[in-house]
């Protein structure tokens, strides 16, 4: 059950990353860091995207 919650949390964040440019990415990254460090790593990778 806990694993399912984690997957659901990553889905909405991914959508935000696409709409956000860079500032929102940092905010989401911090929010995830508090919830799970593993998820934070995924957000950081997207933040280093070339279009940012």
Short mmCIF file of N, CA and C in Angstrom, two decimals:
data_model
loop_
_atom_site.label_atom_id
_atom_site.label_comp_id
_atom_site.label_asym_id
_atom_site.label_seq_id
_atom_site.Cartn_x
_atom_site.Cartn_y
_atom_site.Cartn_z
N UNK A 1 0.85 -1.21 0.00
CA UNK A 1 0.00 0.00 0.00
C UNK A 1 0.88 1.26 0.00
N UNK A 2 1.92 1.26 0.79
CA UNK A 2 2.81 2.43 0.84
C UNK A 2 3.44 2.67 -0.52
N UNK A 3 3.83 1.61 -1.20
CA UNK A 3 4.46 1.76 -2.51
C UNK A 3 3.51 2.45 -3.49
N UNK A 4 2.24 2.07 -3.44
CA UNK A 4 1.26 2.69 -4.36
C UNK A 4 1.19 4.19 -4.10
N UNK A 5 1.23 4.59 -2.87
CA UNK A 5 1.14 6.02 -2.55
C UNK A 5 2.32 6.77 -3.18
N UNK A 6 3.49 6.17 -3.15
CA UNK A 6 4.68 6.83 -3.71
C UNK A 6 4.50 7.03 -5.22
N UNK A 7 4.02 6.00 -5.90
CA UNK A 7 3.85 6.12 -7.35
C UNK A 7 2.85 7.23 -7.67
N UNK A 8 1.78 7.29 -6.93
CA UNK A 8 0.75 8.32 -7.18
C UNK A 8 1.36 9.71 -6.97
N UNK A 9 2.29 9.83 -6.04
CA UNK A 9 2.86 11.15 -5.76
C UNK A 9 3.77 11.57 -6.90
N UNK A 10 4.46 10.66 -7.52
CA UNK A 10 5.39 11.02 -8.60
C UNK A 10 4.61 11.48 -9.84
N UNK A 11 3.47 10.87 -10.09
CA UNK A 11 2.69 11.20 -11.31
C UNK A 11 2.33 12.70 -11.36
N UNK A 12 1.67 13.25 -10.34
CA UNK A 12 1.29 14.67 -10.37
C UNK A 12 2.51 15.57 -10.44
N UNK A 13 3.59 15.18 -9.82
CA UNK A 13 4.80 16.01 -9.84
C UNK A 13 5.34 16.07 -11.28
N UNK A 14 5.32 14.97 -11.98
CA UNK A 14 5.83 14.95 -13.36
C UNK A 14 5.07 15.97 -14.19
N UNK A 15 3.77 16.02 -14.04
CA UNK A 15 2.97 16.98 -14.81
C UNK A 15 3.42 18.41 -14.48
N UNK A 16 3.68 18.67 -13.21
CA UNK A 16 4.09 20.03 -12.81
C UNK A 16 5.43 20.37 -13.46
N UNK A 17 6.32 19.41 -13.53
CA UNK A 17 7.65 19.67 -14.10
C UNK A 17 7.50 20.15 -15.55
N UNK A 18 6.60 19.52 -16.29
CA UNK A 18 6.42 19.89 -17.69
C UNK A 18 5.88 21.33 -17.80
N UNK A 19 5.00 21.71 -16.89
CA UNK A 19 4.42 23.05 -16.95
C UNK A 19 5.36 24.09 -16.34
N UNK A 20 6.13 23.67 -15.37
CA UNK A 20 7.02 24.61 -14.67
C UNK A 20 8.29 24.84 -15.48
N UNK A 21 9.02 25.92 -15.13
CA UNK A 21 10.27 26.22 -15.85
C UNK A 21 11.47 25.91 -14.97
N UNK A 22 11.52 26.44 -13.77
CA UNK A 22 12.68 26.19 -12.91
C UNK A 22 12.35 26.48 -11.45
N UNK A 23 11.62 27.57 -11.22
CA UNK A 23 11.29 27.92 -9.82
C UNK A 23 10.38 26.86 -9.20
N UNK A 24 9.35 26.49 -9.92
CA UNK A 24 8.42 25.48 -9.38
C UNK A 24 9.16 24.17 -9.16
N UNK A 25 10.11 23.86 -10.03
CA UNK A 25 10.85 22.59 -9.87
C UNK A 25 11.51 22.55 -8.51
N UNK A 26 12.10 23.66 -8.10
CA UNK A 26 12.80 23.69 -6.79
C UNK A 26 11.78 23.47 -5.67
N UNK A 27 10.64 24.11 -5.77
CA UNK A 27 9.62 23.97 -4.70
C UNK A 27 9.18 22.51 -4.60
N UNK A 28 8.91 21.91 -5.72
CA UNK A 28 8.46 20.50 -5.70
C UNK A 28 9.59 19.62 -5.16
N UNK A 29 10.81 19.92 -5.56
CA UNK A 29 11.96 19.11 -5.11
C UNK A 29 12.03 19.12 -3.59
N UNK A 30 11.87 20.26 -2.98
CA UNK A 30 11.95 20.34 -1.51
C UNK A 30 10.78 19.56 -0.88
N UNK A 31 9.60 19.71 -1.45
CA UNK A 31 8.43 19.01 -0.89
C UNK A 31 8.67 17.50 -0.93
N UNK A 32 9.23 17.02 -2.00
CA UNK A 32 9.46 15.56 -2.11
C UNK A 32 10.59 15.15 -1.17
N UNK A 33 11.59 16.00 -1.05
CA UNK A 33 12.73 15.66 -0.18
C UNK A 33 12.22 15.33 1.22
N UNK A 34 11.24 16.07 1.70
CA UNK A 34 10.71 15.83 3.04
C UNK A 34 9.96 14.49 3.06
N UNK A 35 9.27 14.17 1.97
CA UNK A 35 8.50 12.93 1.93
C UNK A 35 9.44 11.72 1.71
N UNK A 36 10.26 11.81 0.66
CA UNK A 36 11.14 10.67 0.34
C UNK A 36 12.37 11.18 -0.40
N UNK A 37 13.53 10.79 0.04
CA UNK A 37 14.76 11.25 -0.62
C UNK A 37 14.90 10.62 -2.00
N UNK A 38 14.42 9.41 -2.16
CA UNK A 38 14.54 8.75 -3.47
C UNK A 38 13.78 9.56 -4.53
N UNK A 39 12.59 10.01 -4.21
CA UNK A 39 11.80 10.77 -5.18
C UNK A 39 12.50 12.09 -5.49
N UNK A 40 13.17 12.67 -4.52
CA UNK A 40 13.85 13.94 -4.73
C UNK A 40 14.90 13.79 -5.83
N UNK A 41 15.58 12.66 -5.85
CA UNK A 41 16.61 12.44 -6.87
C UNK A 41 16.00 12.53 -8.27
N UNK A 42 14.82 11.96 -8.45
CA UNK A 42 14.17 11.98 -9.77
C UNK A 42 13.87 13.43 -10.17
N UNK A 43 13.41 14.22 -9.23
CA UNK A 43 13.07 15.61 -9.54
C UNK A 43 14.33 16.38 -9.93
N UNK A 44 15.42 16.14 -9.24
CA UNK A 44 16.66 16.86 -9.54
C UNK A 44 17.10 16.55 -10.97
N UNK A 45 16.97 15.31 -11.38
CA UNK A 45 17.39 14.93 -12.74
C UNK A 45 16.60 15.74 -13.76
N UNK A 46 15.33 15.89 -13.54
CA UNK A 46 14.50 16.65 -14.49
C UNK A 46 14.87 18.13 -14.44
N UNK A 47 15.25 18.62 -13.27
CA UNK A 47 15.61 20.03 -13.15
C UNK A 47 16.82 20.35 -14.02
N UNK A 48 17.69 19.37 -14.22
CA UNK A 48 18.88 19.61 -15.04
C UNK A 48 18.56 19.47 -16.54
N UNK A 49 17.30 19.48 -16.89
CA UNK A 49 16.92 19.31 -18.30
C UNK A 49 17.49 20.46 -19.15
N UNK A 50 17.74 20.24 -20.42
CA UNK A 50 18.32 21.28 -21.30
C UNK A 50 17.37 22.44 -21.53
N UNK A 51 16.06 22.17 -21.51
CA UNK A 51 15.11 23.28 -21.78
C UNK A 51 14.95 24.20 -20.58
N UNK A 52 15.46 23.82 -19.42
CA UNK A 52 15.30 24.66 -18.22
C UNK A 52 16.18 25.89 -18.36
#
